[in-house]
Amino acid sequence: MDRHLHIETRDDARDPDVPEPSGRTKVYVFAAAVVVAAVVGATGVAMDDGLVVLGSVPFAFVLFVLVLLGVALFHGHTLQVALGGALVITLYTAVFAPGFVWPAEQATPGLWGHFLHEAEHTLLNLGGLLLGFSLLAKFFEHSGVADNLSRLLPRRPLFGAFALLALVWVISSFLDNIAAAMIGGVVARAAFRGKVTVGYVAALVAASNAGGAWSVLGDTTTTMMWLDGVSPFAVMRALVASVVALLVCGWLGAAQQTRVQAIDLDAIEPTEIDWVQVAVVVLILAGALVANFLFTGPWAGFFAGGPWYGVWAAILLGAMVSRPAWSELPGAAKGGLFLLSLVWCASLMPVRALPPASWPTAFGLGFVSAVFDNIPLTKLALEQSGYDWGLVAFSVGFGGSMIWFGSSAGVAISKDFPGARHTGRYLKEGWPVVLAYIVGFFVMLAVLPWSPQAKRDEAAPGVPAAQTDDRRDEVEPRSSPARGSA
């Protein structure tokens, strides 16, 4: 089968229909943006948590926008841009934001304490999963299951392409969306003879994120909601939007792919399944599920507790019978470091409040999550409360699919499909994802009208139970606007 594969190179990342700006032009555009940002910053007002420009905009946001612009312009040097941006924003916070309001759950105050907190609760787990699932994808690819599974897809090209996306959607509902996307990518490479379009890669990312958006086991954000007292049934309301989004971007993405390269099942040579590698794949997936259960239950509070412990325990155990593809780790490490740099930058944004809880706010969260890490967004929404958690789960979970670096699944799969790292091309060919988000959101809003749900420890939606008794005796409520009811 290898003779049929077409492995995308950096040259393939260029859209032949759109002239590629010269490197010098990109540098000029970025330099102009830096000069404008510097002028804006020079006119800012110094506050305890940093400079404020243009009236009420934290200058840290301007720096973050510059980082994202650099990623979009220099798609061949995304890691360097992200690391440089992380360094600049960190230095800015240390020098110009001495009064930065650190998260209440942070044990040690200050910038270093924040790094330790983020490393334990986010960075280690996410980085470990990205590296571990890159090895999982190779175990799955070498097992021969991808070839044989491809042959089971419907032979009609359009239906076959959609069926694969639906399969990824189902897998992601009970398994981490990173693993679901990477498994889908392996199957797609075999089914389409290696000629997978960027639009279909975007559809794979969207399918994996949509599948995890309605399940408390399928995505980090929904698991966070569950641990914070949101009922799994409240999150499950997102199933309506998730199904609609799959149908919209699934059929459109499948049509795009079929026009370029239809499923060619006859070209896939029968491959003997390596059951040892299959067993290792099952072991890794089981390890992720068991670890997720343990560290969100009886072992909650363990250092950096999360699925990555189970994934790597299974990989090391499986290495006794089948050697992992260790050569994949350097490439995966670059992609993981890129995403972790953006997550770190996002954690240093002085965002301490959201607009009042409402469906327009939830709708906007989806677009924000495409460029802003959805974990702190979810945390803010949980602290504010008063939301329809099904809509929020869909917004923050699916919204990141609109840009390749907007979700960990997108970053992970783009390692194997470099063309997806061209932000302009991803947006151009992945437009069905944006349409799917809009249609899915408003169909859910029409079918299940906005309905804020109380969390486990709340007496009413948006009002923490501890505050309800106090309000009876107080003339003025103590709760801040960020925590008041909508």
Coordinates of C-alpha atoms in Angstrom, one line a residue:
M1 CA 0.0 0.0 0.0
D2 CA 2.9 2.4 0.6
R3 CA 3.4 3.0 -3.1
H4 CA 0.1 4.7 -3.2
L5 CA 0.7 7.1 -0.4
H6 CA 1.3 10.8 -1.0
I7 CA 2.9 12.4 2.0
E8 CA 2.3 16.1 2.3
T9 CA 5.4 18.3 2.4
R10 CA 5.8 22.0 3.1
D11 CA 5.4 22.7 -0.6
D12 CA 2.0 21.0 -0.5
A13 CA 0.9 23.4 2.2
R14 CA 0.8 26.2 -0.3
D15 CA -2.6 26.8 -1.9
P16 CA -1.9 26.8 -5.7
D17 CA -5.0 29.0 -6.3
V18 CA -3.8 31.8 -4.0
P19 CA -0.4 33.5 -4.6
E20 CA 1.9 33.0 -1.6
P21 CA 3.1 36.3 -0.2
S22 CA 6.9 36.5 -0.3
G23 CA 8.8 36.1 2.9
R24 CA 9.9 39.7 2.7
T25 CA 6.3 40.9 2.4
K26 CA 5.3 38.8 5.5
V27 CA 8.1 40.4 7.4
Y28 CA 7.1 43.9 6.4
V29 CA 3.5 43.2 7.4
F30 CA 4.5 41.8 10.8
A31 CA 7.0 44.6 11.4
A32 CA 4.3 47.2 10.7
A33 CA 2.0 45.4 13.2
V34 CA 4.7 45.5 15.8
V35 CA 5.3 49.2 15.3
V36 CA 1.6 49.9 15.6
A37 CA 1.4 47.8 18.8
A38 CA 4.4 49.7 20.2
V39 CA 2.8 53.1 19.5
V40 CA -0.5 51.9 21.1
G41 CA 1.4 50.6 24.1
A42 CA 3.3 53.9 24.5
T43 CA 0.0 55.7 24.9
G44 CA -1.4 53.2 27.4
V45 CA -2.2 53.8 31.1
A46 CA -0.3 51.8 33.7
M47 CA -2.5 49.7 36.0
D48 CA -1.7 47.1 38.6
D49 CA -2.3 44.2 36.2
G50 CA -0.5 45.8 33.2
L51 CA -1.0 48.5 30.6
V52 CA -4.5 49.5 29.4
V53 CA -4.8 50.9 25.9
L54 CA -7.6 52.2 23.7
G55 CA -9.7 53.0 26.7
S56 CA -10.1 49.5 28.4
V57 CA -8.1 47.0 26.4
P58 CA -5.3 45.2 28.3
F59 CA -2.1 45.5 26.3
A60 CA -1.5 41.8 27.0
F61 CA -4.2 41.1 24.5
V62 CA -2.4 43.2 21.9
L63 CA 0.7 41.1 22.4
F64 CA -1.3 37.9 22.1
V65 CA -2.8 39.1 18.8
L66 CA 0.7 39.7 17.5
V67 CA 1.6 36.1 18.4
L68 CA -1.4 34.8 16.6
L69 CA -0.7 37.0 13.6
G70 CA 2.9 35.7 13.5
V71 CA 1.5 32.1 13.5
A72 CA -0.8 32.9 10.6
L73 CA 2.0 34.6 8.6
F74 CA 4.9 32.3 9.3
H75 CA 3.2 28.9 9.2
G76 CA 6.6 27.3 8.5
H77 CA 8.0 28.7 11.8
T78 CA 5.0 28.4 14.1
L79 CA 7.1 26.9 17.0
Q80 CA 9.6 29.7 17.0
V81 CA 6.8 32.3 16.9
A82 CA 4.9 30.7 19.7
L83 CA 8.1 30.4 21.9
G84 CA 9.1 34.0 21.2
G85 CA 5.6 35.2 22.0
A86 CA 5.5 33.2 25.3
L87 CA 8.9 34.8 26.3
V88 CA 7.7 38.3 25.5
I89 CA 4.4 38.0 27.3
T90 CA 6.1 36.4 30.3
L91 CA 8.6 39.3 30.5
Y92 CA 5.8 41.8 30.0
T93 CA 3.8 40.3 32.9
A94 CA 6.8 40.2 35.2
V95 CA 7.8 43.8 34.5
F96 CA 4.5 45.7 33.8
A97 CA 1.9 43.7 35.8
P98 CA 3.2 43.5 39.4
G99 CA -0.4 43.4 40.6
F100 CA -1.6 40.7 38.3
V101 CA -4.6 38.8 39.9
W102 CA -3.5 35.2 40.0
P103 CA -6.1 32.3 40.1
A104 CA -7.5 31.7 43.6
E105 CA -6.6 28.0 43.4
Q106 CA -2.9 28.9 42.8
A107 CA -1.0 27.7 45.9
T108 CA 2.0 30.0 45.5
P109 CA 1.5 33.6 44.5
G110 CA 3.5 35.3 41.8
L111 CA 4.6 34.4 38.3
W112 CA 6.7 31.4 39.3
G113 CA 3.8 30.0 41.3
H114 CA 1.6 30.5 38.3
F115 CA 4.0 28.5 36.2
L116 CA 4.0 25.7 38.8
H117 CA 0.2 25.7 38.9
E118 CA -0.2 25.6 35.2
A119 CA 2.5 23.0 34.7
E120 CA 0.8 20.7 37.2
H121 CA -2.8 21.2 36.2
T122 CA -2.6 21.7 32.4
L123 CA 0.8 21.6 30.7
L124 CA 2.1 18.2 31.9
N125 CA -1.2 16.4 31.2
L126 CA -1.7 18.0 27.8
G127 CA 1.9 17.5 26.7
G128 CA 1.9 13.9 27.9
L129 CA -1.2 13.2 26.0
L130 CA 0.1 14.7 22.8
L131 CA 3.3 12.7 22.9
G132 CA 1.6 9.5 24.0
F133 CA -1.1 9.6 21.4
S134 CA 1.5 10.2 18.7
L135 CA 2.8 6.8 19.6
L136 CA -0.7 5.4 19.8
A137 CA -1.4 6.5 16.3
K138 CA 1.7 4.6 15.0
F139 CA 0.7 1.5 16.9
F140 CA -2.7 1.7 15.3
E141 CA -1.2 2.4 11.8
H142 CA 1.3 -0.5 12.0
S143 CA -1.4 -2.9 13.4
G144 CA -3.0 -3.1 9.9
V145 CA -6.4 -2.3 11.4
A146 CA -6.5 1.0 9.5
D147 CA -6.3 -0.8 6.2
N148 CA -8.9 -3.3 7.0
L149 CA -11.2 -0.8 8.7
S150 CA -11.0 1.3 5.6
R151 CA -12.2 -1.6 3.5
L152 CA -15.4 -1.8 5.7
L153 CA -16.4 1.8 4.9
P154 CA -19.3 2.3 2.4
R155 CA -18.1 1.9 -1.2
R156 CA -20.0 4.9 -2.4
P157 CA -17.4 7.7 -2.1
L158 CA -19.5 10.4 -0.5
F159 CA -21.1 8.0 2.1
G160 CA -17.7 6.4 2.8
A161 CA -16.0 9.8 3.5
F162 CA -18.9 10.8 5.8
A163 CA -18.9 7.5 7.6
L164 CA -15.3 7.9 8.6
L165 CA -16.1 11.3 10.2
A166 CA -19.1 9.8 12.0
L167 CA -16.8 7.0 13.3
V168 CA -14.4 9.6 14.7
W169 CA -17.4 11.4 16.3
V170 CA -18.5 8.2 18.1
I171 CA -15.0 7.3 19.2
S172 CA -14.5 10.8 20.7
S173 CA -17.6 10.6 22.8
F174 CA -16.0 8.1 25.1
L175 CA -12.3 8.6 24.3
D176 CA -10.0 11.7 24.3
N177 CA -10.6 13.7 21.2
I178 CA -6.9 13.9 20.4
A179 CA -6.7 10.1 20.1
A180 CA -9.9 10.0 18.0
A181 CA -8.6 12.6 15.6
M182 CA -5.3 10.9 15.1
I183 CA -6.9 7.5 14.6
G184 CA -9.2 9.1 12.0
G185 CA -6.2 10.6 10.3
V186 CA -4.5 7.2 10.0
V187 CA -7.6 5.6 8.5
A188 CA -8.1 8.6 6.1
R189 CA -4.6 8.3 4.8
A190 CA -5.2 4.7 3.9
A191 CA -8.7 5.2 2.6
F192 CA -7.8 8.1 0.3
R193 CA -4.4 6.8 -0.8
G194 CA -2.7 9.5 1.2
K195 CA -4.3 12.4 -0.7
V196 CA -6.2 13.9 2.2
T197 CA -7.4 17.5 1.7
V198 CA -7.0 20.2 4.3
G199 CA -10.7 20.6 4.3
Y200 CA -11.1 17.0 5.3
V201 CA -8.5 17.3 8.0
A202 CA -10.5 20.3 9.4
A203 CA -13.6 18.0 9.2
L204 CA -11.7 15.3 11.2
V205 CA -10.8 17.8 13.8
A206 CA -14.4 19.1 14.0
A207 CA -15.8 15.6 14.2
S208 CA -13.5 14.7 17.1
N209 CA -14.3 17.9 19.0
A210 CA -18.1 17.6 18.3
G211 CA -18.1 14.0 19.6
G212 CA -16.5 15.1 22.8
A213 CA -18.6 18.2 23.3
W214 CA -21.6 16.4 24.7
S215 CA -19.8 13.8 26.9
V216 CA -18.1 14.4 30.2
L217 CA -15.6 11.8 29.2
G218 CA -14.8 13.1 25.7
D219 CA -13.2 16.5 26.4
T220 CA -11.2 18.2 29.1
T221 CA -13.6 21.1 29.2
T222 CA -16.7 18.9 29.8
T223 CA -14.8 16.9 32.4
M224 CA -14.0 20.2 34.2
M225 CA -17.8 21.0 34.2
W226 CA -18.6 17.6 35.6
L227 CA -16.0 18.0 38.4
D228 CA -17.3 21.5 39.2
G229 CA -20.8 20.2 39.8
V230 CA -22.5 20.4 36.4
S231 CA -24.8 17.5 35.8
P232 CA -23.7 15.2 32.9
F233 CA -27.3 15.4 31.7
A234 CA -26.9 19.2 31.4
V235 CA -23.8 18.7 29.3
M236 CA -25.5 16.1 27.2
R237 CA -27.9 18.7 25.9
A238 CA -25.0 19.6 23.5
L239 CA -25.8 16.4 21.7
V240 CA -28.3 18.3 19.6
A241 CA -25.8 20.9 18.3
S242 CA -23.1 18.2 18.1
V243 CA -25.2 16.0 15.7
V244 CA -26.2 19.0 13.6
A245 CA -22.6 20.2 13.3
L246 CA -21.4 16.7 12.3
L247 CA -24.0 16.6 9.6
V248 CA -23.2 20.0 8.2
C249 CA -19.4 19.9 8.2
G250 CA -19.4 16.1 7.7
W251 CA -21.2 16.1 4.4
L252 CA -19.6 19.2 3.1
G253 CA -16.1 18.0 4.1
A254 CA -16.8 14.6 2.5
A255 CA -17.9 16.3 -0.7
Q256 CA -14.7 18.4 -0.8
Q257 CA -12.6 15.3 -0.2
T258 CA -14.4 13.2 -2.8
R259 CA -13.8 15.9 -5.5
V260 CA -10.1 15.6 -5.0
Q261 CA -9.7 12.0 -4.1
A262 CA -12.5 9.5 -3.5
I263 CA -12.2 6.5 -1.4
D264 CA -10.4 3.8 -3.4
L265 CA -11.0 0.6 -1.5
D266 CA -9.7 -1.6 -4.3
A267 CA -6.3 0.1 -4.1
I268 CA -6.0 -1.0 -0.5
E269 CA -4.1 -4.3 -0.3
P270 CA -5.3 -6.8 2.3
T271 CA -3.1 -6.6 5.3
E272 CA -2.6 -9.1 8.0
I273 CA -3.6 -7.7 11.4
D274 CA -0.9 -7.6 14.0
W275 CA -2.9 -8.5 17.1
V276 CA 0.0 -7.7 19.4
Q277 CA 0.0 -4.0 18.3
V278 CA -3.8 -4.1 18.5
A279 CA -3.5 -5.2 22.1
V280 CA -1.1 -2.4 22.8
V281 CA -3.6 0.1 21.3
V282 CA -6.4 -1.3 23.5
L283 CA -4.1 -1.2 26.5
I284 CA -3.3 2.5 25.9
L285 CA -6.9 3.5 25.5
A286 CA -7.9 1.6 28.6
G287 CA -5.1 3.2 30.5
A288 CA -6.4 6.7 29.5
L289 CA -9.9 5.8 30.6
V290 CA -8.9 4.2 33.9
A291 CA -6.5 7.0 34.8
N292 CA -9.2 9.6 34.0
F293 CA -11.6 7.8 36.4
L294 CA -9.0 7.5 39.1
F295 CA -7.7 11.0 39.1
T296 CA -11.1 12.6 38.9
G297 CA -12.4 10.3 41.7
P298 CA -10.5 8.5 44.4
W299 CA -7.1 9.9 43.5
A300 CA -8.2 13.5 42.9
G301 CA -5.5 15.9 44.0
F302 CA -2.6 13.7 43.0
F303 CA 0.3 15.7 41.4
A304 CA -0.5 16.4 37.8
G305 CA -3.2 13.7 37.9
G306 CA -4.8 13.0 34.5
P307 CA -5.1 10.5 31.7
W308 CA -1.5 10.9 30.7
Y309 CA -0.3 8.7 33.6
G310 CA -2.4 5.8 32.2
V311 CA -1.3 6.4 28.6
W312 CA 2.4 6.3 29.4
A313 CA 2.1 3.4 31.9
A314 CA 0.4 1.4 29.1
I315 CA 3.0 2.5 26.5
L316 CA 5.9 1.4 28.7
L317 CA 4.2 -1.8 29.5
G318 CA 3.4 -2.4 25.9
A319 CA 7.0 -1.7 24.9
M320 CA 7.9 -5.1 26.5
V321 CA 6.1 -6.8 23.6
S322 CA 6.2 -4.3 20.8
R323 CA 8.7 -1.5 20.3
P324 CA 7.0 2.0 20.1
A325 CA 7.9 4.3 17.2
W326 CA 10.2 6.5 19.4
S327 CA 11.2 8.4 16.2
E328 CA 7.8 10.0 16.2
L329 CA 8.5 11.8 19.5
P330 CA 10.7 14.7 18.2
G331 CA 8.0 15.8 15.7
A332 CA 5.2 15.4 18.3
A333 CA 7.3 17.3 20.8
K334 CA 7.5 20.3 18.5
G335 CA 3.7 20.3 17.9
G336 CA 3.1 19.9 21.6
L337 CA 5.5 22.6 22.6
F338 CA 3.8 25.0 20.2
L339 CA 0.4 24.3 21.7
L340 CA 1.7 24.5 25.3
S341 CA 3.3 27.9 24.5
L342 CA -0.1 29.3 23.3
V343 CA -1.8 27.8 26.4
W344 CA 0.8 29.5 28.6
C345 CA 0.2 32.8 26.8
A346 CA -3.5 32.5 27.2
S347 CA -3.1 31.9 31.0
L348 CA -1.4 35.2 31.3
M349 CA -4.2 37.2 29.8
P350 CA -5.9 39.5 32.4
V351 CA -9.4 38.0 31.8
R352 CA -11.2 38.0 35.1
A353 CA -14.8 38.4 34.0
L354 CA -17.1 37.6 31.1
P355 CA -20.1 39.5 29.9
P356 CA -23.4 38.6 31.6
A357 CA -24.3 34.9 31.2
S358 CA -26.6 34.7 28.1
W359 CA -26.8 32.8 24.8
P360 CA -25.0 35.7 22.9
T361 CA -22.1 35.3 25.4
A362 CA -22.1 31.6 24.9
F363 CA -22.2 32.0 21.2
G364 CA -19.2 34.4 21.3
L365 CA -17.2 31.9 23.4
G366 CA -17.0 29.6 20.4
F367 CA -15.2 32.1 18.2
V368 CA -13.0 33.2 21.1
S369 CA -12.0 29.6 21.8
A370 CA -10.7 29.3 18.2
V371 CA -7.7 31.4 19.2
F372 CA -7.9 31.5 23.0
D373 CA -7.3 28.3 25.0
N374 CA -10.7 26.9 26.0
I375 CA -9.6 25.6 29.4
P376 CA -9.4 29.1 31.0
L377 CA -12.5 30.2 29.2
T378 CA -14.4 27.2 30.7
K379 CA -13.0 28.0 34.1
L380 CA -14.3 31.6 33.8
A381 CA -17.7 30.5 32.8
L382 CA -17.9 28.0 35.7
E383 CA -16.9 30.7 38.2
Q384 CA -19.5 33.1 36.7
S385 CA -22.2 30.5 36.5
G386 CA -25.7 31.0 35.3
Y387 CA -25.2 29.4 31.9
D388 CA -26.9 26.8 29.8
W389 CA -24.1 24.3 30.1
G390 CA -25.0 22.3 27.0
L391 CA -24.5 25.4 24.9
V392 CA -21.3 26.3 26.6
A393 CA -20.0 22.8 26.2
F394 CA -20.6 22.9 22.5
S395 CA -19.2 26.4 22.1
V396 CA -15.9 25.9 23.8
G397 CA -15.5 22.3 22.6
F398 CA -16.4 22.7 19.0
G399 CA -15.3 26.4 18.5
G400 CA -11.6 25.5 18.6
S401 CA -12.1 23.5 15.4
M402 CA -12.3 26.7 13.3
I403 CA -8.5 27.2 13.3
W404 CA -6.0 24.4 13.3
F405 CA -4.2 25.6 16.5
G406 CA -7.5 26.3 18.2
S407 CA -7.7 22.8 19.7
S408 CA -5.2 20.1 20.8
A409 CA -6.7 17.7 18.3
G410 CA -5.9 20.1 15.5
V411 CA -2.4 20.6 16.6
A412 CA -1.8 16.9 17.0
I413 CA -3.2 15.8 13.6
S414 CA -1.4 18.7 11.8
K415 CA 1.9 17.0 12.5
D416 CA 0.9 14.3 10.0
F417 CA -0.8 16.7 7.6
P418 CA 1.5 19.8 7.4
G419 CA -0.8 21.5 4.8
A420 CA -3.2 22.1 7.7
R421 CA -0.7 24.4 9.4
H422 CA -1.3 27.0 6.6
T423 CA -3.8 29.1 8.5
G424 CA -5.2 30.8 5.4
R425 CA -5.6 27.5 3.6
Y426 CA -7.2 25.9 6.7
L427 CA -9.7 28.8 6.9
K428 CA -10.5 28.7 3.2
E429 CA -11.0 25.0 2.9
G430 CA -12.4 24.5 6.4
W431 CA -15.2 27.0 6.1
P432 CA -17.8 24.3 6.6
V433 CA -16.6 24.1 10.2
V434 CA -17.6 27.7 10.8
L435 CA -20.9 27.1 9.2
A436 CA -21.5 24.0 11.2
Y437 CA -20.8 25.9 14.4
I438 CA -23.3 28.6 13.6
V439 CA -26.0 26.2 12.4
G440 CA -25.5 23.8 15.2
F441 CA -25.7 26.5 17.9
F442 CA -28.9 28.1 16.7
V443 CA -30.6 24.8 15.9
M444 CA -29.9 23.8 19.5
L445 CA -31.1 27.1 20.8
A446 CA -34.4 26.7 18.8
V447 CA -34.9 23.1 19.9
L448 CA -33.8 23.5 23.5
P449 CA -34.3 27.2 24.4
W450 CA -31.8 28.9 26.7
S451 CA -32.1 27.2 30.1
P452 CA -29.5 28.0 32.8
Q453 CA -28.8 25.0 35.0
A454 CA -27.7 25.1 38.6
K455 CA -24.5 23.3 39.6
R456 CA -24.4 20.8 42.3
D457 CA -23.7 23.3 45.1
E458 CA -26.0 26.0 43.9
A459 CA -29.5 26.8 45.1
A460 CA -30.3 28.6 41.9
P461 CA -28.7 29.0 38.5
G462 CA -25.8 31.4 38.7
V463 CA -26.1 31.9 42.5
P464 CA -23.6 29.8 44.6
A465 CA -25.4 28.2 47.5
A466 CA -23.1 29.8 50.1
Q467 CA -24.3 33.2 49.0
T468 CA -28.1 32.6 49.1
D469 CA -28.3 32.6 52.9
D470 CA -26.1 35.7 53.1
R471 CA -28.3 37.6 50.8
R472 CA -31.3 37.2 53.1
D473 CA -29.5 39.4 55.7
E474 CA -27.6 41.8 53.5
V475 CA -29.0 44.9 52.0
E476 CA -26.4 44.8 49.2
P477 CA -25.2 41.5 47.9
R478 CA -21.5 40.7 48.2
S479 CA -21.2 38.8 45.0
S480 CA -19.2 40.5 42.3
P481 CA -20.7 41.1 38.8
A482 CA -18.7 38.2 37.5
R483 CA -20.5 35.8 39.9
G484 CA -24.0 37.4 39.9
S485 CA -26.9 35.8 38.2
A486 CA -27.5 36.9 34.6

